[in-house]
Each structure stands twice: as C-alpha cells, then as structure tokens.
Amino acid sequence: MLLSLHVKNLALIEETEVEFGEGLNILTGETGAGKSILIGSVNLALGARFDKDMLRQGAESALVELMFSCPPEDRALREKLQELEIPLEEDTVLISRRMQPGKSVLRVNGETVSARQVREVAELLIDIHGQHEHQSLLHKKKHMEILDAYAGQKAQKTLALVAQRYREAGKLRQEIEDNRLDQESLTRERDLLAFEQQEIREAHLIPGEDAALEESYRRMVNGKKITQALGEAEQYAGDEEGGAGNALSRALRCMHGIAEYDKQLEQLAQQLTQIDDLLNDYNRDVALYREELTWDEEEFRQTEERLNRLNRLKDKYGSTLEQVLQACEEKSRRLEKLADYDLYMQRLEEQLAEAEAALEQACGEMTRIRRDSAAKLTKVLTRALQGLNFLAVQLQIEVRDRQSVSAKGWDEVEFLISTNPGEAVKPLAQVASGGELSRIMLAIKTVLASQDDIDTLIFDEIDAGISGKTAWKVSEQLDSVAHAHQVICITHLPQIAAMADRHYVIEKTASRDSTVTDIRLLKGDETLQELGRLLGSDGMTDAVLGNAREMRQQALKHKTDGAD
C-alpha cells in the first residue's frame, strides 16, 4: 500500500506531503490546479523521463518520494528486494528520486538503483492506469497481455516454456543456415582452415614469448648506446682520477684520521664506509654487465625474424599469443565438424526437428490455456461491463491461429464487442469511444485485480466522457475494487468523489510573486463543500449542500449494503 507521497520543487509544488489510506482515495480540484502533477510525480519516482522545465522556477533540484508498506506476507516483494540487495527497514519501501537538469539519482531504501531495478520493484507495488493505457486497448497486442494475465501462473509458466523452445529452435535454424555450404565452398573452407591451423602450430607458440623477445630486441638495438653510457658511468663512479670512487676514498681517509676523537665523527665515518661499500658493489655490477654485454649479429637476426613472425600471426588471429592459440583451437573444432559435414548437418536437422516438435507442443498447450481462459474471462468481464452500465453488451474474445510462430506462440487474440442491441460484435477500435474504452479498462482492472497481488491501483481520467447513472456505476465499481486494494483516483465527477473513503483536494494559490499547488485531506463539512463545487454551483447555497449531502448519503448506503 502507498503510505505517503512527498514532492518538493516540482512544477507548481513548492513542497507537499500526502498520507494515503486504505480503500478509495479520491483527489479533486479546480481545472488547472495541477491534478496531473500527482500522476506525473509518481511516474517520475518510478523512472519516467525528467525534463528541466518540470523543475520549479528558481530551484536547483526536485525531489519525489514514495513510501510503501511491505508486510511480512508479501513474499514476492521481499524476495525481489533481497535479489537486488536492498535492505528492508520497518516493513517499508521508500522509493526516491532527486532530479537536476541533466542528472537524477534513484534510490530504494537508501540504495542507489537503476531505472530498470525501480521498475522491477514497482511492478509488485503499484499499477497506474491513465488515458494512454485505455487507448492501448485499440491494439491487439494488449488483448493478448490481458488474457495471459487473467490465465494466471500456469499460463506464465507455459509462456516461458514457449519462449525457451522458440529460442532453441531459432538458434538451431540459424546454425544450419550459417553452416550450409556447397561442395566447392566446403572444400575451400577446409583448405583454408587446414592452412591456418598449420601456420599457427608450426610456430610453436609459447605464451609470453613475444614480450621477452621484444625486451631482448630493444636491448640489442640499443647496444651501442648502452655500452657508451655504461663507460661514462664507470668513469664518473670509478676509482680513476676524478671519479666518485677515488674522491670517496680520500674522504674516508680524512674521516678515519679524526674518528677517534668523537663518537659522532665515528658514526659519520661508518656512514661513509657504507656508501663506499655500495659504490664498490655498483661498480662491480656495472663491470660485470659490460663484460656480459655482447653483440651477436646472428642472434639479432634470429630475434628480429621471430618477432616479425609472431606479430604477423597476431595481426591475423588475435592481439595476443593466447588469442592466437585460442583461434587455433576454434579452427580445429571447425575442421572436425567439416571433416564429416554431411553427418554434422544431418544431426543439426534432427535436433531442429525435435526442437520444432517441442515448440509445437508448447504452443498447442498455450493455445488450449488461452481458449479456456478466454471463455471464462468473457463471462466475468461481461458481468463487470454490465455493472458499468453496458446493459446490452456482447463480448467475444477470439483466439485465432496465426500464419507464423513467435516467442508468445502461434495465437492472435482480439476482443470484439457490441454495446447496442442487434449489432454484431466488432473490434474495439471500430466500436468503442474514449469514454467507453475507459470503462472497459476499468472492468478489466476490476477482474484482474481480484487475482493479482498488487496492492495499489491509481486511476486517472477514468471518468472521461461519462456522467449521470454511468458515473454512479463507475463509482460503485471503484468502491468494489477498493474492498481488496488501495485505490487512488483523480476525478472531476461528484458521483465518484462522493464514494471516497478519504477525499483530498488539489488547490492552487497565487500571490504576486509565485503560484503554489498543494494537496490536503478534507475533513468534516469540507467534503460536502467540495462535492457542491463539483456539482457545478456558483454559490454554496443550502440547496447545493443538500444535494451534496444526499449524494454522499447515497454513496455511504452503497458502501454499507456492499459490506453486508
């Protein structure tokens, strides 16, 4: 359940926090007061695109926070949080998003998450229904989604199996296509693979050999420069006149001559002795290096040729010797396949036949589930539509075979409807108006809500194009859904607002410097005042308040009768 919404510096909202309750939460307000900000805020918290124009003027950043309850029995949500390594504190889930131009940060219970991860969590918490969704009923793809959702867990497992079988068959089909060769191409590929394999094997590659050779090559190429530099270094550090060794020997003689007079001088003499020892070691090592430094023209030539060969192989087969050796193994495996090409292709064809048979079986099972579910959904959805003042409605859910198979099977699902007596059923796109589509979607949500685990449903523009008795029917249906779920509904119709368990008003106030939108819970007679405004009266007369009171009493009577 959505416990609270906190919004700061978004559009006309400076800062507001709304606490929602169980049952039917209704929001109303004057045209232009900013009712759409509520849905917009929730969508932003769930990862919708943020535009810099949404930021309140003068603000550096905006913030939206949604606080949900997470009771111990909600195992699916708790498992999802554990999977995403998100801590659960006090049985609540806090989704927050701080937004700046060009930058936003999403968090769940303080852990930074991606938009995809937020959507994964939100799918278990909230279902938002707006105008865009009921327009989606015009597309047959949505019809299949609705039917599969109604069919439940068995359908979802079978659908996952269909998708798996589809991928397996597609992979085999692609492998066959990639390996289909005529005799000439087969011979040419075999010859090329054999040549490349031999070229690599004859090189007798040793991983890391190229690095060692490059180091030796650099030393050989720079041998003259190294020899000259070492000679100069020996001269400067050696024992000849002007060398550091000669100067250090003189300094030692001086220090030894006075060391006996002071312990501190003795320590200094010892330090100088250590330096002299280090310098002697250095001179000895340099001399040894020079003696071992030889120039062999043949060795240089062999090193250069070996390096060139290794580099050519790396240019052709990989950037490292390890990758070249791996390429050799891959060519060997390919050669083994091509050595008995006909048998290899025959096995692939047999595997494909088995995979297609398994796919066909899974698709057949999915079709059976859909047709059984379509018959049941037709009955319950027809009753729900009749409850929304579609008195003469005829509904038909067709599950037809397509010419091709996909990851969802070989079915095509379409909802056909007739809303007038004597008229044949036709596709929704040809029959339903915008207002009818919103009611049809409400009926679908009502039916699906009875079997899903999502606690919170938000409805926006559910009252588009309706009034009078139909509005009462929609109000009663919303109240029915609210018995099992938390429902948040934005409306401009008094019939729907009268059914509220909690009624909020969205208000816009303007001063000379700024305009601010706020949301607050109505208390006491404020509810009747707002119902009177929704009834369209210019003034709040006794007659208007009487009408509002009568409407509220009628709604409360429905709630009482429904509870009984």
Coordinates of C-alpha atoms in Angstrom, one line a residue:
M1 CA 0.0 0.0 0.0
L2 CA 1.2 3.5 -0.8
L3 CA 1.6 5.2 2.6
S4 CA 2.7 8.7 1.5
L5 CA 3.8 10.9 -1.4
H6 CA 6.4 13.7 -0.8
V7 CA 7.1 16.2 -3.5
K8 CA 9.5 19.1 -3.5
N9 CA 10.2 21.8 -6.1
L10 CA 8.3 20.1 -8.9
A11 CA 6.3 22.3 -11.3
L12 CA 3.9 24.4 -9.2
I13 CA 4.6 22.4 -6.0
E14 CA 7.0 24.0 -3.5
E15 CA 6.8 21.2 -1.0
T16 CA 3.9 18.9 0.0
E17 CA 3.4 15.6 1.6
V18 CA 0.2 13.4 1.4
E19 CA -0.6 10.4 3.5
F20 CA -2.9 7.9 1.8
G21 CA -5.1 5.3 3.5
E22 CA -6.8 2.1 2.7
G23 CA -9.8 1.9 0.4
L24 CA -10.8 4.5 -2.1
N25 CA -8.7 7.7 -2.0
I26 CA -10.2 10.4 -4.2
L27 CA -8.5 13.6 -5.4
T28 CA -10.3 16.5 -6.9
G29 CA -9.5 20.1 -7.7
E30 CA -10.3 23.1 -10.0
T31 CA -9.3 22.8 -13.6
G32 CA -5.6 23.9 -13.9
A33 CA -4.9 23.3 -10.2
G34 CA -2.4 20.7 -11.1
K35 CA -4.1 17.3 -10.7
S36 CA -1.9 15.8 -13.3
I37 CA 1.1 16.6 -11.1
L38 CA 0.2 13.7 -8.8
I39 CA 0.4 11.1 -11.6
G40 CA 3.5 12.9 -13.0
S41 CA 5.2 12.8 -9.6
V42 CA 4.6 9.1 -9.1
N43 CA 5.8 8.3 -12.6
L44 CA 8.9 10.3 -12.1
A45 CA 9.7 8.4 -8.9
L46 CA 9.4 5.2 -10.9
G47 CA 11.9 6.4 -13.6
A48 CA 9.9 8.4 -16.1
R49 CA 11.8 11.0 -18.2
F50 CA 12.5 14.2 -16.3
D51 CA 12.6 17.5 -18.3
K52 CA 14.2 20.6 -16.9
D53 CA 11.0 22.5 -17.5
M54 CA 9.4 20.4 -14.7
L55 CA 11.7 22.0 -12.1
R56 CA 10.1 24.7 -10.1
Q57 CA 11.3 28.1 -11.1
G58 CA 14.4 29.2 -9.0
A59 CA 15.0 25.7 -7.6
E60 CA 18.3 23.7 -8.2
S61 CA 16.7 20.3 -7.8
A62 CA 13.4 18.5 -7.3
L63 CA 12.6 15.5 -5.1
V64 CA 9.8 12.9 -5.2
E65 CA 9.5 10.2 -2.6
L66 CA 7.0 7.3 -2.4
M67 CA 6.6 5.3 0.9
F68 CA 5.1 1.9 0.6
S69 CA 4.3 -0.7 3.3
C70 CA 5.8 -4.2 2.9
P71 CA 4.0 -6.6 5.2
P72 CA 5.7 -9.9 6.1
E73 CA 3.2 -11.9 4.0
D74 CA 4.3 -10.1 0.8
R75 CA 7.0 -12.7 -0.1
A76 CA 7.3 -11.7 -3.7
L77 CA 8.3 -8.2 -2.9
R78 CA 10.7 -9.2 -0.1
E79 CA 12.4 -11.8 -2.4
K80 CA 12.8 -9.1 -5.1
L81 CA 14.4 -6.7 -2.6
Q82 CA 16.7 -9.4 -1.4
E83 CA 17.7 -10.3 -5.0
L84 CA 18.6 -6.6 -5.6
E85 CA 20.4 -6.5 -2.2
I86 CA 18.2 -3.7 -0.9
P87 CA 17.7 -3.6 2.9
L88 CA 14.2 -3.7 4.4
E89 CA 13.6 -1.4 7.3
E90 CA 10.5 -1.3 9.5
D91 CA 8.5 -3.2 6.8
T92 CA 8.5 -0.2 4.4
V93 CA 9.9 0.5 1.0
L94 CA 11.0 4.1 0.2
I95 CA 11.5 4.9 -3.5
S96 CA 13.1 8.3 -4.0
R97 CA 14.4 10.3 -6.9
R98 CA 16.3 13.6 -6.8
M99 CA 16.4 15.4 -10.1
Q100 CA 18.5 18.1 -11.6
P101 CA 18.9 19.3 -15.2
G102 CA 20.9 16.5 -16.9
K103 CA 21.2 14.4 -13.8
S104 CA 19.0 12.3 -11.4
V105 CA 19.6 9.7 -8.7
L106 CA 17.1 6.9 -8.0
R107 CA 17.2 5.1 -4.6
V108 CA 15.2 2.4 -2.9
N109 CA 15.6 2.3 0.9
G110 CA 18.8 4.4 0.5
E111 CA 20.5 2.1 -2.0
T112 CA 21.2 3.7 -5.4
V113 CA 19.5 1.7 -8.2
S114 CA 18.9 1.9 -11.9
A115 CA 15.6 2.8 -13.6
R116 CA 15.2 -0.9 -14.6
Q117 CA 15.6 -2.0 -11.0
V118 CA 13.0 0.5 -9.8
R119 CA 10.5 -0.7 -12.4
E120 CA 11.1 -4.3 -11.2
V121 CA 10.2 -3.3 -7.6
A122 CA 7.3 -1.0 -8.7
E123 CA 5.7 -3.8 -10.7
L124 CA 5.0 -5.5 -7.4
L125 CA 3.7 -2.4 -5.7
I126 CA 1.6 -0.2 -7.9
D127 CA -0.5 -0.2 -11.1
I128 CA -1.1 3.2 -12.8
H129 CA -4.0 3.5 -15.2
G130 CA -4.2 6.6 -17.3
Q131 CA -5.6 7.7 -20.7
H132 CA -2.6 6.2 -22.6
E133 CA -3.4 2.7 -21.1
H134 CA -7.0 2.6 -22.1
Q135 CA -6.1 3.8 -25.6
S136 CA -3.8 0.7 -25.7
L137 CA -7.0 -1.4 -25.9
L138 CA -7.1 -0.4 -29.5
H139 CA -4.1 -2.7 -30.2
K140 CA -4.5 -6.5 -30.3
K141 CA -1.1 -6.9 -28.6
K142 CA -2.7 -5.6 -25.4
H143 CA -5.6 -8.0 -25.7
M144 CA -3.1 -11.0 -25.5
E145 CA -1.4 -9.4 -22.5
I146 CA -4.7 -9.1 -20.7
L147 CA -5.8 -12.7 -21.5
D148 CA -2.5 -14.1 -20.4
A149 CA -2.5 -12.1 -17.2
Y150 CA -6.0 -13.5 -16.4
A151 CA -4.9 -17.0 -17.2
G152 CA -2.5 -16.8 -14.3
Q153 CA 0.6 -18.7 -13.2
K154 CA 0.0 -21.8 -15.4
A155 CA -0.1 -19.6 -18.5
Q156 CA 3.0 -17.7 -17.4
K157 CA 5.0 -20.9 -17.0
T158 CA 3.8 -22.2 -20.3
L159 CA 4.5 -18.9 -22.0
A160 CA 8.1 -19.0 -20.6
L161 CA 8.4 -22.6 -22.0
V162 CA 7.2 -21.4 -25.4
A163 CA 9.7 -18.6 -25.4
Q164 CA 12.5 -21.0 -24.4
R165 CA 11.5 -23.5 -27.1
Y166 CA 11.3 -20.7 -29.7
R167 CA 14.8 -19.6 -28.9
E168 CA 16.2 -23.1 -29.0
A169 CA 14.6 -23.8 -32.4
G170 CA 15.8 -20.4 -33.7
K171 CA 19.3 -21.0 -32.6
L172 CA 19.5 -24.3 -34.4
R173 CA 17.8 -22.9 -37.5
Q174 CA 20.4 -20.1 -37.6
E175 CA 23.3 -22.6 -37.0
I176 CA 22.1 -24.7 -40.0
E177 CA 21.8 -21.5 -42.2
D178 CA 25.3 -20.3 -41.1
N179 CA 26.8 -23.7 -41.9
R180 CA 25.0 -24.5 -45.2
L181 CA 27.8 -24.9 -47.8
D182 CA 28.0 -26.3 -51.4
Q183 CA 30.9 -28.7 -52.2
E184 CA 33.1 -26.0 -53.6
S185 CA 32.7 -23.8 -50.6
L186 CA 33.2 -26.7 -48.3
T187 CA 36.5 -27.7 -49.9
R188 CA 37.7 -24.1 -49.9
E189 CA 36.9 -23.6 -46.2
R190 CA 38.5 -26.9 -45.3
D191 CA 41.7 -26.0 -47.1
L192 CA 41.8 -22.5 -45.6
L193 CA 41.3 -23.8 -42.1
A194 CA 43.9 -26.5 -42.5
F195 CA 46.4 -24.0 -43.8
E196 CA 45.7 -21.5 -40.9
Q197 CA 45.9 -24.3 -38.3
Q198 CA 49.2 -25.5 -39.7
E199 CA 50.6 -22.0 -39.8
I200 CA 49.9 -21.5 -36.1
R201 CA 51.0 -24.9 -35.0
E202 CA 54.3 -24.7 -36.9
A203 CA 55.2 -21.5 -35.0
H204 CA 55.3 -23.5 -31.7
L205 CA 54.0 -20.5 -29.8
I206 CA 54.7 -20.0 -26.1
P207 CA 52.5 -17.5 -24.2
G208 CA 54.6 -14.5 -23.1
E209 CA 57.4 -15.3 -25.6
D210 CA 56.7 -12.1 -27.6
A211 CA 57.2 -9.9 -24.5
A212 CA 60.6 -11.5 -23.7
L213 CA 61.7 -11.2 -27.3
E214 CA 60.7 -7.6 -27.5
E215 CA 62.8 -6.8 -24.4
S216 CA 65.9 -8.6 -25.9
Y217 CA 65.4 -6.9 -29.2
R218 CA 65.3 -3.4 -27.5
R219 CA 68.5 -4.2 -25.7
M220 CA 70.2 -5.4 -28.9
V221 CA 69.1 -2.4 -31.0
N222 CA 70.3 0.0 -28.3
G223 CA 73.5 -2.0 -27.5
K224 CA 75.9 0.8 -28.7
K225 CA 74.1 3.4 -26.7
I226 CA 74.1 1.2 -23.6
T227 CA 77.9 0.5 -23.9
Q228 CA 78.8 4.1 -24.3
A229 CA 76.6 5.2 -21.4
L230 CA 78.0 2.5 -19.1
G231 CA 81.5 3.5 -20.0
E232 CA 80.9 7.1 -18.9
A233 CA 79.1 5.9 -15.8
E234 CA 82.2 3.8 -14.8
Q235 CA 84.4 6.8 -15.4
Y236 CA 82.3 9.1 -13.2
A237 CA 81.8 6.5 -10.4
G238 CA 85.2 4.6 -10.7
D239 CA 88.5 4.9 -8.8
E240 CA 90.4 6.8 -11.5
E241 CA 91.3 10.4 -11.0
G242 CA 88.1 12.5 -11.0
G243 CA 85.9 9.5 -10.3
A244 CA 83.5 9.3 -7.4
G245 CA 85.2 6.2 -6.0
N246 CA 88.6 8.0 -5.9
A247 CA 87.0 11.0 -4.2
L248 CA 85.2 8.8 -1.7
S249 CA 88.4 7.0 -0.8
R250 CA 90.1 10.4 0.0
A251 CA 87.1 11.4 2.1
L252 CA 87.3 8.1 4.1
R253 CA 91.0 8.7 4.8
C254 CA 90.1 12.1 6.2
M255 CA 87.3 10.8 8.4
H256 CA 89.3 7.9 9.7
G257 CA 92.0 10.3 10.8
I258 CA 89.6 12.1 13.2
A259 CA 87.0 9.5 14.1
E260 CA 88.8 8.5 17.3
Y261 CA 88.3 12.0 18.8
D262 CA 84.5 11.9 18.9
K263 CA 81.8 9.2 18.8
Q264 CA 79.7 11.3 16.5
L265 CA 82.6 11.5 14.0
E266 CA 83.0 7.7 14.3
Q267 CA 79.3 7.3 13.2
L268 CA 79.8 9.6 10.3
A269 CA 82.8 7.6 9.2
Q270 CA 80.7 4.4 9.4
Q271 CA 78.1 6.0 7.2
L272 CA 80.7 7.0 4.6
T273 CA 82.1 3.5 4.7
Q274 CA 78.6 2.1 3.9
I275 CA 78.4 4.5 1.0
D276 CA 81.8 3.3 -0.2
D277 CA 80.7 -0.3 0.0
L278 CA 77.6 0.4 -2.0
L279 CA 79.6 2.3 -4.7
N280 CA 82.0 -0.6 -4.9
D281 CA 79.1 -3.1 -5.3
Y282 CA 77.7 -0.8 -8.0
N283 CA 81.0 -0.5 -9.9
R284 CA 81.5 -4.3 -9.8
D285 CA 77.9 -5.0 -11.1
V286 CA 78.4 -2.4 -13.9
A287 CA 81.7 -4.0 -14.9
L288 CA 80.1 -7.5 -14.9
Y289 CA 77.2 -6.3 -17.1
R290 CA 79.6 -4.7 -19.6
E291 CA 81.6 -8.0 -19.8
E292 CA 78.4 -10.0 -20.5
L293 CA 77.1 -7.5 -23.0
T294 CA 77.9 -8.9 -26.3
W295 CA 76.8 -8.2 -29.9
D296 CA 75.9 -11.2 -32.0
E297 CA 74.7 -10.4 -35.5
E298 CA 73.1 -13.8 -36.0
E299 CA 71.3 -13.7 -32.7
F300 CA 69.9 -10.3 -33.5
R301 CA 68.7 -11.5 -36.9
Q302 CA 67.0 -14.5 -35.4
T303 CA 65.3 -12.4 -32.8
E304 CA 64.1 -10.0 -35.4
E305 CA 62.7 -12.7 -37.6
R306 CA 61.0 -14.5 -34.7
L307 CA 59.3 -11.2 -33.6
N308 CA 58.1 -10.5 -37.1
R309 CA 56.6 -14.0 -37.4
L310 CA 54.8 -13.6 -34.1
N311 CA 53.5 -10.2 -35.0
R312 CA 52.2 -11.4 -38.3
L313 CA 50.3 -14.2 -36.5
K314 CA 48.8 -11.7 -34.0
D315 CA 47.8 -9.4 -36.9
K316 CA 45.9 -12.3 -38.4
Y317 CA 44.4 -14.2 -35.5
G318 CA 44.4 -12.1 -32.3
S319 CA 46.1 -9.3 -30.4
T320 CA 47.9 -11.7 -28.0
L321 CA 49.6 -15.1 -28.4
E322 CA 47.0 -16.5 -26.1
Q323 CA 44.2 -15.4 -28.5
V324 CA 46.2 -16.8 -31.5
L325 CA 46.3 -20.2 -29.7
Q326 CA 42.6 -20.0 -28.9
A327 CA 41.9 -19.2 -32.6
C328 CA 43.9 -22.4 -33.5
E329 CA 41.6 -24.5 -31.2
E330 CA 38.5 -23.0 -32.7
K331 CA 39.7 -23.8 -36.2
S332 CA 40.4 -27.4 -35.1
R333 CA 36.9 -27.7 -33.8
R334 CA 35.5 -26.3 -37.0
L335 CA 37.6 -28.7 -39.0
E336 CA 36.3 -31.6 -37.0
K337 CA 32.8 -30.6 -37.9
L338 CA 33.6 -30.2 -41.6
A339 CA 35.5 -33.5 -41.7
D340 CA 32.2 -35.2 -41.6
Y341 CA 30.0 -32.4 -42.9
D342 CA 27.0 -34.4 -44.1
L343 CA 26.7 -36.2 -40.7
Y344 CA 27.1 -32.9 -38.9
M345 CA 24.3 -31.3 -40.9
Q346 CA 22.1 -34.3 -40.5
R347 CA 22.4 -34.1 -36.7
L348 CA 21.5 -30.4 -36.8
E349 CA 18.4 -31.1 -38.9
E350 CA 17.4 -33.9 -36.5
Q351 CA 17.9 -31.6 -33.5
L352 CA 15.9 -28.9 -35.2
A353 CA 13.0 -31.3 -35.9
E354 CA 13.0 -32.3 -32.2
A355 CA 13.1 -28.6 -31.2
E356 CA 10.2 -27.6 -33.5
A357 CA 8.2 -30.5 -32.3
A358 CA 8.7 -29.4 -28.7
L359 CA 7.8 -25.8 -29.7
E360 CA 4.7 -27.0 -31.4
Q361 CA 3.7 -28.9 -28.3
A362 CA 4.3 -25.9 -26.0
C363 CA 2.3 -23.6 -28.4
G364 CA -0.6 -26.1 -28.5
E365 CA -0.7 -26.1 -24.7
M366 CA -0.6 -22.3 -24.6
T367 CA -3.5 -22.2 -27.1
R368 CA -5.5 -24.5 -25.0
I369 CA -4.9 -22.4 -21.9
R370 CA -5.8 -19.2 -23.8
R371 CA -9.1 -20.6 -25.2
D372 CA -10.2 -22.0 -21.8
S373 CA -9.3 -18.7 -20.2
A374 CA -11.0 -16.7 -22.9
A375 CA -14.3 -18.4 -22.3
K376 CA -14.1 -17.7 -18.5
L377 CA -12.9 -14.1 -19.0
T378 CA -15.7 -13.4 -21.4
K379 CA -18.3 -14.3 -18.8
V380 CA -16.7 -12.4 -15.8
L381 CA -15.8 -9.4 -18.0
T382 CA -19.3 -9.2 -19.4
R383 CA -20.8 -9.1 -15.9
A384 CA -18.3 -6.4 -15.0
L385 CA -19.2 -4.4 -18.0
Q386 CA -22.9 -4.7 -17.2
G387 CA -22.1 -3.3 -13.8
L388 CA -20.7 -0.3 -15.6
N389 CA -24.0 0.4 -17.4
F390 CA -23.2 -1.6 -20.6
L391 CA -26.6 -3.2 -20.2
A392 CA -26.8 -4.8 -23.7
V393 CA -23.1 -5.6 -24.1
Q394 CA -21.9 -8.6 -26.1
L395 CA -18.3 -9.5 -25.7
Q396 CA -16.3 -12.1 -27.6
I397 CA -12.6 -12.9 -27.1
E398 CA -11.2 -14.7 -30.1
V399 CA -8.1 -16.8 -30.0
R400 CA -7.0 -17.4 -33.6
D401 CA -4.1 -19.2 -35.3
R402 CA -1.5 -17.0 -37.0
Q403 CA 0.5 -18.0 -40.0
S404 CA 3.8 -17.7 -38.1
V405 CA 5.0 -18.6 -34.7
S406 CA 6.7 -16.2 -32.2
A407 CA 8.1 -16.3 -28.7
K408 CA 4.4 -15.9 -27.5
G409 CA 3.1 -18.8 -29.5
W410 CA 1.1 -19.0 -32.7
D411 CA -2.0 -17.3 -31.4
E412 CA -3.6 -13.9 -32.2
V413 CA -6.0 -12.6 -29.6
E414 CA -8.7 -10.0 -30.2
F415 CA -11.5 -8.5 -28.1
L416 CA -14.7 -8.0 -30.1
I417 CA -17.7 -6.0 -28.6
S418 CA -21.2 -4.8 -29.3
T419 CA -22.7 -2.2 -27.0
N420 CA -26.0 -1.8 -28.7
P421 CA -28.8 -4.4 -29.1
G422 CA -28.9 -6.1 -32.5
E423 CA -25.4 -5.0 -33.6
A424 CA -22.8 -7.6 -34.5
V425 CA -19.6 -7.7 -32.4
K426 CA -16.8 -5.8 -34.0
P427 CA -13.2 -5.0 -33.0
L428 CA -12.9 -2.4 -30.1
A429 CA -11.1 0.0 -32.5
Q430 CA -14.2 0.2 -34.7
V431 CA -16.8 0.5 -31.9
A432 CA -15.7 2.0 -28.6
S433 CA -15.4 5.7 -27.9
G434 CA -12.9 7.2 -25.5
G435 CA -15.3 7.1 -22.6
E436 CA -16.3 3.5 -23.3
L437 CA -12.6 2.5 -23.5
S438 CA -12.0 3.9 -20.1
R439 CA -14.9 1.9 -18.7
I440 CA -13.9 -1.3 -20.4
M441 CA -10.4 -0.9 -19.0
L442 CA -11.9 -0.3 -15.5
A443 CA -13.8 -3.6 -15.9
I444 CA -10.7 -5.4 -17.0
K445 CA -8.7 -3.9 -14.0
T446 CA -11.6 -5.0 -11.7
V447 CA -11.5 -8.6 -13.0
L448 CA -7.6 -8.8 -12.9
A449 CA -7.4 -7.1 -9.5
S450 CA -9.3 -9.9 -7.9
Q451 CA -6.4 -12.3 -8.6
D452 CA -3.2 -10.2 -8.6
D453 CA -1.0 -9.2 -5.6
I454 CA -0.6 -5.5 -6.5
D455 CA -1.9 -3.5 -3.5
T456 CA -2.2 -0.1 -5.0
L457 CA -4.1 1.0 -8.2
I458 CA -4.1 4.6 -9.5
F459 CA -6.8 5.7 -11.9
D460 CA -6.5 8.9 -13.9
E461 CA -9.2 10.1 -16.4
I462 CA -11.3 7.0 -15.6
D463 CA -14.4 9.3 -15.8
A464 CA -13.7 10.6 -19.4
G465 CA -16.9 11.0 -21.4
I466 CA -19.3 9.8 -18.7
S467 CA -22.0 11.3 -16.4
G468 CA -25.2 10.6 -14.6
K469 CA -26.1 7.0 -14.0
T470 CA -23.0 5.7 -15.7
A471 CA -20.9 7.8 -13.4
W472 CA -22.6 6.1 -10.4
K473 CA -21.9 2.7 -11.9
V474 CA -18.2 3.6 -12.3
S475 CA -18.2 4.9 -8.7
E476 CA -19.7 1.7 -7.4
Q477 CA -17.2 -0.4 -9.4
L478 CA -14.2 1.6 -8.0
D479 CA -15.6 1.1 -4.5
S480 CA -15.8 -2.7 -5.2
V481 CA -12.1 -2.8 -6.2
A482 CA -11.2 -0.7 -3.1
H483 CA -12.5 -3.5 -0.9
A484 CA -9.5 -5.6 -1.9
H485 CA -7.0 -3.0 -3.0
Q486 CA -6.0 0.6 -2.2
V487 CA -7.4 2.7 -5.0
I488 CA -6.3 6.3 -5.7
C489 CA -8.4 8.1 -8.2
I490 CA -8.3 11.6 -9.7
T491 CA -11.8 12.7 -10.8
H492 CA -14.0 15.7 -11.7
L493 CA -17.3 13.9 -11.2
P494 CA -19.2 14.3 -7.9
Q495 CA -20.7 10.8 -8.2
I496 CA -17.2 9.3 -8.0
A497 CA -15.9 11.8 -5.4
A498 CA -18.9 11.0 -3.1
M499 CA -17.8 7.4 -2.8
A500 CA -14.4 8.4 -1.2
D501 CA -13.1 6.8 1.9
R502 CA -10.6 9.6 2.0
H503 CA -11.1 12.8 0.0
Y504 CA -8.2 15.1 -1.0
V505 CA -8.3 18.4 -2.8
I506 CA -5.6 19.8 -5.0
E507 CA -5.5 23.6 -4.7
K508 CA -3.6 26.3 -6.5
T509 CA -2.9 29.6 -4.7
A510 CA -1.4 32.6 -6.4
S511 CA 0.4 35.6 -4.9
R512 CA 2.1 38.5 -6.6
D513 CA 5.4 36.6 -6.6
S514 CA 4.5 33.0 -7.2
T515 CA 1.9 30.3 -7.7
V516 CA 1.8 27.2 -5.5
T517 CA -0.1 23.9 -5.8
D518 CA -0.8 21.9 -2.6
I519 CA -2.7 18.7 -1.7
R520 CA -4.6 18.3 1.5
L521 CA -7.1 15.9 3.1
L522 CA -10.6 17.2 3.5
K523 CA -12.2 17.0 6.9
G524 CA -15.8 17.2 8.1
D525 CA -18.1 19.5 6.1
E526 CA -15.2 20.3 3.7
T527 CA -16.1 17.2 1.8
L528 CA -19.7 18.5 1.2
Q529 CA -18.3 21.9 0.2
E530 CA -16.1 20.2 -2.5
L531 CA -19.0 18.0 -3.7
G532 CA -21.1 21.1 -4.0
R533 CA -18.3 22.7 -6.2
L534 CA -18.2 19.6 -8.3
L535 CA -21.9 19.8 -8.8
G536 CA -21.3 23.0 -10.7
S537 CA -22.9 25.5 -8.5
D538 CA -21.7 29.2 -8.5
G539 CA -22.6 29.6 -4.8
M540 CA -22.7 27.2 -1.8
T541 CA -26.5 27.5 -1.1
D542 CA -28.5 25.3 1.3
A543 CA -29.9 23.6 -1.8
V544 CA -26.4 22.8 -3.2
L545 CA -25.2 21.5 0.2
G546 CA -28.4 19.4 0.4
N547 CA -27.7 17.8 -3.0
A548 CA -24.1 17.2 -1.9
R549 CA -25.3 15.6 1.4
E550 CA -27.9 13.4 -0.4
M551 CA -25.2 12.3 -2.9
R552 CA -22.8 11.4 0.0
Q553 CA -25.5 9.5 1.9
Q554 CA -26.3 7.5 -1.3
A555 CA -22.7 6.6 -1.6
L556 CA -22.4 5.6 2.1
K557 CA -25.6 3.5 1.8
H558 CA -23.9 1.6 -1.1
K559 CA -20.8 1.1 1.0
T560 CA -22.9 -0.3 3.9
D561 CA -25.0 -2.5 1.6
G562 CA -21.9 -3.8 -0.1
A563 CA -20.3 -4.6 3.3
D564 CA -23.4 -6.6 4.2

